[in-house]
Tab-separated table of C-alpha atoms in Angstrom:
chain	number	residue	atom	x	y	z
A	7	UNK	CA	-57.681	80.665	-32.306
A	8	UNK	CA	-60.345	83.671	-32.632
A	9	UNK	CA	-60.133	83.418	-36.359
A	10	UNK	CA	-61.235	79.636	-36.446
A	11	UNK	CA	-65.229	78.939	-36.121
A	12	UNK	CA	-65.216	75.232	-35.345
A	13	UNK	CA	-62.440	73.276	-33.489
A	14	UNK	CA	-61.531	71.860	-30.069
A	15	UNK	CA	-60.611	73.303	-27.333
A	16	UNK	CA	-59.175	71.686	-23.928
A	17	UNK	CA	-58.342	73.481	-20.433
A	18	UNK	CA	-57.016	71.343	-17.509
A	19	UNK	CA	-57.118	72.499	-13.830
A	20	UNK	CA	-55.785	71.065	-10.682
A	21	UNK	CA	-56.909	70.221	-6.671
A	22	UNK	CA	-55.871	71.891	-3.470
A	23	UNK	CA	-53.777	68.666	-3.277
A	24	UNK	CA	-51.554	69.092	-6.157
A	25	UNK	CA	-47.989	69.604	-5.332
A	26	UNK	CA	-47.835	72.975	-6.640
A	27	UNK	CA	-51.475	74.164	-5.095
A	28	UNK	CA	-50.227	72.876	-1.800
A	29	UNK	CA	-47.521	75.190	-2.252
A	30	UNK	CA	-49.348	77.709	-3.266
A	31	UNK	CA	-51.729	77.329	-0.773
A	32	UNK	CA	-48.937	77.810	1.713
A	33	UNK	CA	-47.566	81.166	0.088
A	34	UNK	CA	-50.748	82.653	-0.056
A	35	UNK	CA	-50.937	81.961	3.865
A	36	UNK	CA	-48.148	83.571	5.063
A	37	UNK	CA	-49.419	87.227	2.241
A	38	UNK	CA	-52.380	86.325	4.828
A	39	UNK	CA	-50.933	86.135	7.765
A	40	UNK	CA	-48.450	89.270	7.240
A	41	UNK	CA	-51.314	91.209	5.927
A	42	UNK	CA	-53.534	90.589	8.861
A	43	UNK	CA	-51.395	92.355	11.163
A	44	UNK	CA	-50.452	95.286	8.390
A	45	UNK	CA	-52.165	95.807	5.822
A	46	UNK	CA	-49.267	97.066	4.109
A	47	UNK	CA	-46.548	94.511	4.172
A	48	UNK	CA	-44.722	93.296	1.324
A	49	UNK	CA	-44.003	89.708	0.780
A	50	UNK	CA	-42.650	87.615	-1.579
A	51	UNK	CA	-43.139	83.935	-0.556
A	52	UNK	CA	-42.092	80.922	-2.647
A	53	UNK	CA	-42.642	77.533	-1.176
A	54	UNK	CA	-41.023	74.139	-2.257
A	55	UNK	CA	-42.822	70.546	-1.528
A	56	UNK	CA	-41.652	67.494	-1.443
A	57	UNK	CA	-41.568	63.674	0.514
A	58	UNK	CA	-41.972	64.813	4.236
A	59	UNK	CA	-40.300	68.571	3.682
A	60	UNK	CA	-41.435	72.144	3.664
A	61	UNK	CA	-39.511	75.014	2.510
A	62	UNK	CA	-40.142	78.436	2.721
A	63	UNK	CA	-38.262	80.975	1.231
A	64	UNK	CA	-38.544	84.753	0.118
A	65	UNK	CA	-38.287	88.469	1.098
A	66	UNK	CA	-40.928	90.359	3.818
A	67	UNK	CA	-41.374	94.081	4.871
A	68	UNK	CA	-43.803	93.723	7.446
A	69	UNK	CA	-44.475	92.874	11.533
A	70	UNK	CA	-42.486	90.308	12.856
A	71	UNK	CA	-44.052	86.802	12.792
A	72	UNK	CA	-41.965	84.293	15.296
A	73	UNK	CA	-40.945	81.482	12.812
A	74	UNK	CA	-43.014	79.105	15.000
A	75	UNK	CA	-46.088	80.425	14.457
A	76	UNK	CA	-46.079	80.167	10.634
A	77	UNK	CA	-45.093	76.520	10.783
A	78	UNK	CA	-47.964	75.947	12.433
A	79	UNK	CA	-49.948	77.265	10.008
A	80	UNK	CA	-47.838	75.679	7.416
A	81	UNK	CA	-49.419	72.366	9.018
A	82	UNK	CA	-52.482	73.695	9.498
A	83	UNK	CA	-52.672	74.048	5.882
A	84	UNK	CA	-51.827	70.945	4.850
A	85	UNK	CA	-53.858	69.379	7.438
A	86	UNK	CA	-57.078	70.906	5.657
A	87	UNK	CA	-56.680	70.254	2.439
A	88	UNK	CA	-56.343	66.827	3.675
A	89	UNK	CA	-52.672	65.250	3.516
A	90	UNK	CA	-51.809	62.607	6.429
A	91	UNK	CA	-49.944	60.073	4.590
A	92	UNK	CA	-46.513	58.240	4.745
A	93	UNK	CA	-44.508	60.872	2.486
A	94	UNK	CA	-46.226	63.416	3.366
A	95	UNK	CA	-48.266	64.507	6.439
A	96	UNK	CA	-49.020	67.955	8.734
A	97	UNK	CA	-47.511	65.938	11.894
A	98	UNK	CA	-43.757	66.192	12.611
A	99	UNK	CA	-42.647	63.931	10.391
A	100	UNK	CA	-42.887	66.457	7.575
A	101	UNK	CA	-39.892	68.728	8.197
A	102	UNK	CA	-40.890	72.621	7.898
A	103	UNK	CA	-37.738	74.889	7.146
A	104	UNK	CA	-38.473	79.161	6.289
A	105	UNK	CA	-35.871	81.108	5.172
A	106	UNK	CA	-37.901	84.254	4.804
A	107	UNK	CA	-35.613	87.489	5.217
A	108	UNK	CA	-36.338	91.256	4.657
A	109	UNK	CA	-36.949	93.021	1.168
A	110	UNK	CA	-33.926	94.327	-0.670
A	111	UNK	CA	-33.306	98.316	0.043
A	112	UNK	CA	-32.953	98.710	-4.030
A	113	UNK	CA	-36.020	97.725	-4.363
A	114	UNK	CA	-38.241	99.251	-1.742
A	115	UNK	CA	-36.907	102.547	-2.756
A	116	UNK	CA	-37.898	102.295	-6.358
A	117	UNK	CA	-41.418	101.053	-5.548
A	118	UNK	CA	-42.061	103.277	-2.587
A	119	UNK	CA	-44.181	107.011	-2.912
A	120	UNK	CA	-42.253	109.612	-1.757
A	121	UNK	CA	-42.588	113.590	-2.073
A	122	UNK	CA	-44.300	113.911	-4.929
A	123	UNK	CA	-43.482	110.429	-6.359
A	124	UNK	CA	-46.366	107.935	-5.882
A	125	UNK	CA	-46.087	104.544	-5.548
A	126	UNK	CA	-44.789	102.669	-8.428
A	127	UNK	CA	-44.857	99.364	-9.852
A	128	UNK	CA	-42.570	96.589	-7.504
A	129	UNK	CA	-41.661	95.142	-11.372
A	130	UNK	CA	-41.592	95.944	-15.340
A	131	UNK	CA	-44.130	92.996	-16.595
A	132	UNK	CA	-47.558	92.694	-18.914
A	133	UNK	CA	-50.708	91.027	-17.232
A	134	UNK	CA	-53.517	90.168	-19.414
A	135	UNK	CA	-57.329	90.221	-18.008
A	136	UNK	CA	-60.185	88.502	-20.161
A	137	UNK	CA	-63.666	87.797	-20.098
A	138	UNK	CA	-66.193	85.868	-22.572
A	139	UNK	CA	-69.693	84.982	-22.526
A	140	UNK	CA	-69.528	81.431	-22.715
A	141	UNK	CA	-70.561	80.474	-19.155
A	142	UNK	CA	-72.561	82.928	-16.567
A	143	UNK	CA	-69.324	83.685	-14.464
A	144	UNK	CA	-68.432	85.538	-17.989
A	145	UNK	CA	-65.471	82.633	-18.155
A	146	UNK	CA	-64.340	80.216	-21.093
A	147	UNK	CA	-66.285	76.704	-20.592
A	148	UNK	CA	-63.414	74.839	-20.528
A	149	UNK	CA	-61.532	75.809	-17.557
A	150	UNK	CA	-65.112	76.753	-15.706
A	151	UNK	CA	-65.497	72.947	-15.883
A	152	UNK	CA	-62.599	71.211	-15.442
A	153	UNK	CA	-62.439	73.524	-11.854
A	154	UNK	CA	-66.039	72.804	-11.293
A	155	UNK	CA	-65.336	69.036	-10.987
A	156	UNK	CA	-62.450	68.970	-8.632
A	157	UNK	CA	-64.056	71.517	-6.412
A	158	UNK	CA	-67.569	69.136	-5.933
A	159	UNK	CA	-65.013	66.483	-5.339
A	160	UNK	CA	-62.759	68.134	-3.155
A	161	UNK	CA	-65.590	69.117	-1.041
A	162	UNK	CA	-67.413	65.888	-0.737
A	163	UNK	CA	-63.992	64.136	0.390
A	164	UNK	CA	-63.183	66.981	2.717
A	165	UNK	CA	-66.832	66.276	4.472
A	166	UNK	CA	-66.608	62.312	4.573
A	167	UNK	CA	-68.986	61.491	1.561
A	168	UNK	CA	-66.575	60.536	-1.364
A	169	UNK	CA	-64.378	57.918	0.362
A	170	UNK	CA	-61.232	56.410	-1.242
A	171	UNK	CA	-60.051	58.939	-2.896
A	172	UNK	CA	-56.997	61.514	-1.947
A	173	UNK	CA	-56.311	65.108	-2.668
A	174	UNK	CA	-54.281	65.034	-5.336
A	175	UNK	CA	-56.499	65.261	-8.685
A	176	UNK	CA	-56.173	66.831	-11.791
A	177	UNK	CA	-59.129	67.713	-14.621
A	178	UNK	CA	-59.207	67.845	-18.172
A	179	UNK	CA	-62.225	69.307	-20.259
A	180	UNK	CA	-62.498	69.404	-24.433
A	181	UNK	CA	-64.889	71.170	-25.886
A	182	UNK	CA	-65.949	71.153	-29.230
A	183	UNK	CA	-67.470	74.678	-30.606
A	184	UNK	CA	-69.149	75.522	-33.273
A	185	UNK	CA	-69.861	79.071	-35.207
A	186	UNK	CA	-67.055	80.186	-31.970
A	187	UNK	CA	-69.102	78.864	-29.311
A	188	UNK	CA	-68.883	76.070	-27.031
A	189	UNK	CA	-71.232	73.334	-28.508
A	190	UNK	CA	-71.011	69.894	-26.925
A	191	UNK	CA	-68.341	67.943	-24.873
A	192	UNK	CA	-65.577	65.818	-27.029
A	193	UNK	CA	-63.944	64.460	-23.802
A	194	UNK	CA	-63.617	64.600	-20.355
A	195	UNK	CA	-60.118	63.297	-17.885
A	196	UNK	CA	-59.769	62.859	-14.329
A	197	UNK	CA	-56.825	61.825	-12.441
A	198	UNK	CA	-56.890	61.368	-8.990
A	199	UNK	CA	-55.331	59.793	-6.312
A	200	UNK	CA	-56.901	56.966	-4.305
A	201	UNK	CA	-56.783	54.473	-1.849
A	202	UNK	CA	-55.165	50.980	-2.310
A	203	UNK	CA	-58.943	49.751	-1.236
A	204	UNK	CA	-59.974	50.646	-4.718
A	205	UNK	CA	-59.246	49.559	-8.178
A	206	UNK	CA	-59.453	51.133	-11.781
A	207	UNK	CA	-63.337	50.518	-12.161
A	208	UNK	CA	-64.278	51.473	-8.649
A	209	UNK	CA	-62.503	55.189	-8.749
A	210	UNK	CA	-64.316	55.408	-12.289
A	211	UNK	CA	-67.992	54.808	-10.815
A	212	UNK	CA	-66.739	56.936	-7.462
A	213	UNK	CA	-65.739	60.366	-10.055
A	214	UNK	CA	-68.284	59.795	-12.939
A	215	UNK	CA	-71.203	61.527	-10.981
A	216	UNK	CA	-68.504	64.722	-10.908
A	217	UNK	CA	-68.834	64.760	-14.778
A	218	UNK	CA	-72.737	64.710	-14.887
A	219	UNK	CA	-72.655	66.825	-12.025
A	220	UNK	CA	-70.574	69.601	-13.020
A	221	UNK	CA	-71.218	69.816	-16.830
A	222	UNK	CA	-74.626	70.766	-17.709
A	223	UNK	CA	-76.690	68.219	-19.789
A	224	UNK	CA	-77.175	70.359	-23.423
A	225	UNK	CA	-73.335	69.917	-23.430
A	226	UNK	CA	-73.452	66.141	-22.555
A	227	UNK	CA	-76.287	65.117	-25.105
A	228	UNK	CA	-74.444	62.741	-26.949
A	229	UNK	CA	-71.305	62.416	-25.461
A	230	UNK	CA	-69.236	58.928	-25.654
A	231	UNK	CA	-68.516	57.121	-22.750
A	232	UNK	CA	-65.156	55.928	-24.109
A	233	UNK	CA	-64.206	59.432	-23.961
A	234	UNK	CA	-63.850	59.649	-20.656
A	235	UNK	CA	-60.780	58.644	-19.162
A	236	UNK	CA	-60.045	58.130	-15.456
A	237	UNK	CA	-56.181	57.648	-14.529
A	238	UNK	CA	-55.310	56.983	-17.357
A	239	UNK	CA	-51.686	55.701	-16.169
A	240	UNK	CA	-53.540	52.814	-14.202
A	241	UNK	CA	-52.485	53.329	-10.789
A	242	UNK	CA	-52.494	56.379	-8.692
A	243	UNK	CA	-51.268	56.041	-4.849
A	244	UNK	CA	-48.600	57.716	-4.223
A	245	UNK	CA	-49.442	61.412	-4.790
A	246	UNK	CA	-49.118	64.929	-3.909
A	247	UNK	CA	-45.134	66.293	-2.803
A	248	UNK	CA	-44.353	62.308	-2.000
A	249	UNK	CA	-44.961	61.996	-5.664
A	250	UNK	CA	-43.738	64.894	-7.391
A	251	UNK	CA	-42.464	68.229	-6.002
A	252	UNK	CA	-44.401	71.567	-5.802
A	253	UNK	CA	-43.383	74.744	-6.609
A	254	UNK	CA	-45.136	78.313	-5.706
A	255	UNK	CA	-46.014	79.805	-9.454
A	256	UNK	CA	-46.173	77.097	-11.643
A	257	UNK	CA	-50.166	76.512	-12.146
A	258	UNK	CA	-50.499	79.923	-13.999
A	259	UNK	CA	-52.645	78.945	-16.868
A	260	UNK	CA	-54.665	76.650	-14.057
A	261	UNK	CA	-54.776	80.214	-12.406
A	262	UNK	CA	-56.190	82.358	-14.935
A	263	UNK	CA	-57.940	81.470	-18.323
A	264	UNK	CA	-56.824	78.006	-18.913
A	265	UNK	CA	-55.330	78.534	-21.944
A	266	UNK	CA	-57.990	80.666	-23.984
A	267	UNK	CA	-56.331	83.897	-23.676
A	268	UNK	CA	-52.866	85.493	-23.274
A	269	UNK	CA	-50.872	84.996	-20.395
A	270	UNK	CA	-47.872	87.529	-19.087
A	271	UNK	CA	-45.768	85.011	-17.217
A	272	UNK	CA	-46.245	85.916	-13.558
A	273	UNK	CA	-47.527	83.802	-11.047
A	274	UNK	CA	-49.495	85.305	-8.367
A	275	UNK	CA	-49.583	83.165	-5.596
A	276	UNK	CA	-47.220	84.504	-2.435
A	277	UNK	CA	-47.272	87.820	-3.731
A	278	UNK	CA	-48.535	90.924	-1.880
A	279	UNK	CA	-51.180	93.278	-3.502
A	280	UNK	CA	-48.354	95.654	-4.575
A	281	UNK	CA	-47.035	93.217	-6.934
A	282	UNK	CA	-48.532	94.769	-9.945
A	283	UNK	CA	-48.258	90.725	-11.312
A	284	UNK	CA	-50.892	90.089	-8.987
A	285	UNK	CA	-53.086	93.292	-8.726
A	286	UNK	CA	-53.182	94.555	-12.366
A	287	UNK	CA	-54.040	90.948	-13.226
A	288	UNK	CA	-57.253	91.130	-11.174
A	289	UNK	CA	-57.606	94.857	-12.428
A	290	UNK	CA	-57.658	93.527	-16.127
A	291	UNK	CA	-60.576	90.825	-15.305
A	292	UNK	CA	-62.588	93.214	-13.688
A	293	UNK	CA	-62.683	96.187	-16.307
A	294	UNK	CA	-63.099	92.956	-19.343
A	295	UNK	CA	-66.043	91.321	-16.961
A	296	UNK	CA	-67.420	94.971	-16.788
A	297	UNK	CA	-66.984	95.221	-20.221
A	298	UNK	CA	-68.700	91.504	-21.314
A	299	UNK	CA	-71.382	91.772	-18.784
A	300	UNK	CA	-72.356	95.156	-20.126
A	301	UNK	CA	-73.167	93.277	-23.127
A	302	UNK	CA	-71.617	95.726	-25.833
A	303	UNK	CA	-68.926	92.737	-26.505
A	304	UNK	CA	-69.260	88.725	-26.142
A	305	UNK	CA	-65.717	88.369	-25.524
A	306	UNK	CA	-63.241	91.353	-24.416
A	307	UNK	CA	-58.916	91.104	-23.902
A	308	UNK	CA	-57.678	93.579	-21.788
A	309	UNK	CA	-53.277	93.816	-21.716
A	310	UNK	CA	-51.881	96.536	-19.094
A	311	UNK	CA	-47.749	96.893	-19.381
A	312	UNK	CA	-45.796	98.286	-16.536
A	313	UNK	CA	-42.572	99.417	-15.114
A	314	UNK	CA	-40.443	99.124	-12.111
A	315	UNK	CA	-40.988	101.971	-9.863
A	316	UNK	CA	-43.128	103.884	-12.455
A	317	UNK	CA	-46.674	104.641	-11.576
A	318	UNK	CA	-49.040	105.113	-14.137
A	319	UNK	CA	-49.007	101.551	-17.003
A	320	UNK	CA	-46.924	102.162	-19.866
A	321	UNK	CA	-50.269	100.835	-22.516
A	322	UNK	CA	-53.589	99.932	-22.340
A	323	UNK	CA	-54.677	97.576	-25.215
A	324	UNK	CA	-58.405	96.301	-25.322
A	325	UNK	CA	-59.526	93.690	-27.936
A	326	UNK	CA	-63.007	93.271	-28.432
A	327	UNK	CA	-62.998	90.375	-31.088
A	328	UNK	CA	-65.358	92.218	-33.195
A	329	UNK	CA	-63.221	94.555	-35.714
A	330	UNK	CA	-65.576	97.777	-34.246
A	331	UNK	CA	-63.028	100.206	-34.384
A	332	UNK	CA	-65.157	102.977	-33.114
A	333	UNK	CA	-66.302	100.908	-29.772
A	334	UNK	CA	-62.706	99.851	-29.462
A	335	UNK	CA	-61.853	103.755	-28.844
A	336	UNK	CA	-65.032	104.253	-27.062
A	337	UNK	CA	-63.957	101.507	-24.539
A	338	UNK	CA	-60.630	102.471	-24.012
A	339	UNK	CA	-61.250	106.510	-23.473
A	340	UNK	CA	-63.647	104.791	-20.375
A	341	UNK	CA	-61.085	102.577	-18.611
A	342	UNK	CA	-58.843	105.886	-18.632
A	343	UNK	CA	-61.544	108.356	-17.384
A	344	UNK	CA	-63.217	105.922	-14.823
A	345	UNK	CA	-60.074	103.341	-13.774
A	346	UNK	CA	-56.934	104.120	-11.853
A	347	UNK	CA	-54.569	101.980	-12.741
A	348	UNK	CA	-51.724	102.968	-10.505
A	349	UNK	CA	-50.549	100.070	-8.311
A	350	UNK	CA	-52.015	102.100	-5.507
A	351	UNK	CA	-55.283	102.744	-7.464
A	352	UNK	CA	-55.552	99.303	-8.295
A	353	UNK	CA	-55.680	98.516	-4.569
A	354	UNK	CA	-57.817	100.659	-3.305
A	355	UNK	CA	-60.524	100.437	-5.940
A	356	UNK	CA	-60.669	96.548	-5.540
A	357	UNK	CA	-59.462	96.871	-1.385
A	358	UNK	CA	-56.814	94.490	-2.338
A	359	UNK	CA	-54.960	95.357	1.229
A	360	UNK	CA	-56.878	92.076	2.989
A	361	UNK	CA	-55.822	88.955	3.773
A	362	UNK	CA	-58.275	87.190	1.402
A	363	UNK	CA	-55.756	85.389	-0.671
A	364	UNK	CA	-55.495	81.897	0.798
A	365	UNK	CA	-58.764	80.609	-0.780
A	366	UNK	CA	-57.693	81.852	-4.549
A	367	UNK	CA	-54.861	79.506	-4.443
A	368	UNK	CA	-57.025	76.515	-5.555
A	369	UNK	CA	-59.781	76.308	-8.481
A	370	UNK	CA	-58.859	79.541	-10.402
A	371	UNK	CA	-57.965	83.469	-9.625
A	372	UNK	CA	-61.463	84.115	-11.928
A	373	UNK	CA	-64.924	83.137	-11.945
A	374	UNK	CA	-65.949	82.930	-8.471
A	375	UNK	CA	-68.535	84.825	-6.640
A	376	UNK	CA	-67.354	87.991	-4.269
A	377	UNK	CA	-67.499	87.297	-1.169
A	378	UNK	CA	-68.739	89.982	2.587
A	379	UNK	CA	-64.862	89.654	3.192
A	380	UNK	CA	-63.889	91.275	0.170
A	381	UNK	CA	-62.448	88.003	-1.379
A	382	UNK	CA	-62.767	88.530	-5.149
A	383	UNK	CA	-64.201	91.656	-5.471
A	384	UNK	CA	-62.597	91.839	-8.945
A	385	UNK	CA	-65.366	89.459	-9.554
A	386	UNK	CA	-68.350	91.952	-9.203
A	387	UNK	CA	-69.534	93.885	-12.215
A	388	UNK	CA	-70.806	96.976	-10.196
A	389	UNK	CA	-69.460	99.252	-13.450
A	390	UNK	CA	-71.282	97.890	-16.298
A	391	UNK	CA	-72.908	101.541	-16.543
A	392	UNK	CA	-69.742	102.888	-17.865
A	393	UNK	CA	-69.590	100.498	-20.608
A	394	UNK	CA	-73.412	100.632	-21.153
A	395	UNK	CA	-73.747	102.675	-24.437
């Protein structure tokens, strides 16, 4: 795609009320709730969804937390982002199972420090970070958008304003750019589920103000009406897990950059900070924001590679789009004298051991503000300095 100038682009994202959010909302609860009473626990949680059942499965190292409890929150989670229907509800009729046991001994002893031994990776993988300069939150226009429009609509059905309409929703944005920049809007698709109250035309007037209000106007100017498409299919009633199943882990492109850059395969939902599929993904944004928003690059790839049990990442590669082969050296001798990338250095330089993962599981991993709690702090772009030439 980088060596094109003018073509199309299109990045879809998902609600809170999609099958697989819902689950993923639920496995970033329980890192949450096993973090908030040790910061160090490791969990793996996967969570399945479907019509009226909850399972969760996976391996902890942690406190004990009576299997009662977390079914609570299970409900209390899908209580809030809004689910009390037939199929699927957070009353008792939705059946809540775990099957959460303790971490395997082979691999605890591979990823713990010992002696002289630090901490090493918990598995061999590649995670990708990226940044561009196509939007303010330094992320490609497409996905910005498409998570921009279910998150106004999420949060004016969640307060009572936009009636009629359910959680489950999915966006689609296409941009056209020009010269390698986002021009003008080609077209725009929402899907969501609604009420039988409402028909095809109503839930198009009821999510058309999300468009215009999410997308600013330069890239509206002379966009077509018949290009944007609202359930397409017709109907949409029955939704969320009574619909279609959710899996933990299957939204990563929704996750991350939506499709404009690289991708290494692990989900990061349910995962502890330790899980270098998680961590060194955040790690990667935050040394490419640092990078774009020190203005030295418009656009900036970052790959880290690691191994089980091994501290230090196996390569570093940086792309800078620009063929400056002398900045590309420049930038890469800083992330190794300023960044420790160790899964332990990755955690304490971004204070990754809090349970702030519950609200990442909807409307992207990237582009969203850092928040007093320490949510997102691979967000801020307090090293720009380093970059600064």
């Amino acid at each position: 795609m980088s060596n094109l100038k003018n073509y199309l682009f299109t990045s879809e994202s998902v609600s809170e009320g999609h099958p697989d959010k819902v689950s993923d909302r639920i496995s970033d609860m329980v890192v949450d709730s096993y973090l908030t009473k040790d910061p160090f626990s490791r969990v793996a949680c996967e969570t399945l969804t479907t019509t009226n059942k909850v399972v969760l499965a996976g391996e902890i190292r942690g406190p004990e937390i009576k299997k009662d409890i977390l079914i609570e929150k299970v409900r209390n989670c899908i209580k809030d982002i809004g689910y009390d229907q037939e199929g699927f509800t957070w009353k008792e009729a939705t059946k809540v199972e775990s099957h959460l046991h303790s971490q395997s001994t082979d691999i605890a002893m591979g990823v713990d420090s010992s002696g002289n031994k630090d901490e090493g990776a918990g598995d061999q993988g590649i995670m990708f970070g990226f940044a561009c300069n196509e939007t303010e939150e330094l992320m490609p226009a497409p996905i910005h958008y498409s998570h921009k429009i279910l998150r106004l609509m999420a949060e004016d059905r969640k307060s009572g304003k936009l009636k009629n309409i359910e959680p489950d929703s999915k966006s689609q944005v296409t941009f056209e750019y020009l010269d390698g920049k986002p021009s003008k809007i080609k077209s725009v698709v929402i899907s969501s589920q609604h009420s039988q109250d409402v028909n095809q035309n109503q839930v198009r007037d009821l999510l058309r103000p999300y468009m215009l209000k999410s997308i600013p106007k330069n890239f509206l100017s002379d966009f077509n009406e018949d290009e944007f498409y609202v359930n397409p299919t017709g109907n949409f009633v029955i939704g969320g897990p009574d619909g279609d199943c959710g899996l933990t882990g299957r939204k990563i492109i929704v996750d991350t950059y939506g499709g404009a850059a690289p991708h290494g395969g692990g989900a990061f939902s349910g995962k502890d900070p330790t899980k270098v599929d998680r961590s060194a993904a955040y790690a990667a944004r935050y040394i490419a924001k640092n990078i774009v928003a020190s203005k030295i690059s418009d656009k900036c790839l970052i790959q880290l590679a690691y191994a089980i049990g091994v501290s230090k990442p196996l390569s570093i590669y940086v792309d800078l789009f620009d063929k400056d082969l002398d900045k590309n050296k420049f930038v890469v001798e800083k992330i190794n004298e300023n960044f420790d990338l160790s899964p332990r250095g990755i955690r304490e330089m971004l204070n990754l051991n809090k349970p702030i993962y519950e609200k990442t599981s909807a409307y992207g991993h990237f582009g969203r503000m850092p928040e007093d709690n320490g949510s997102f702090s691979w967000e801020k772009t307090n090293k720009i300095d380093i970059f600064s030439k």
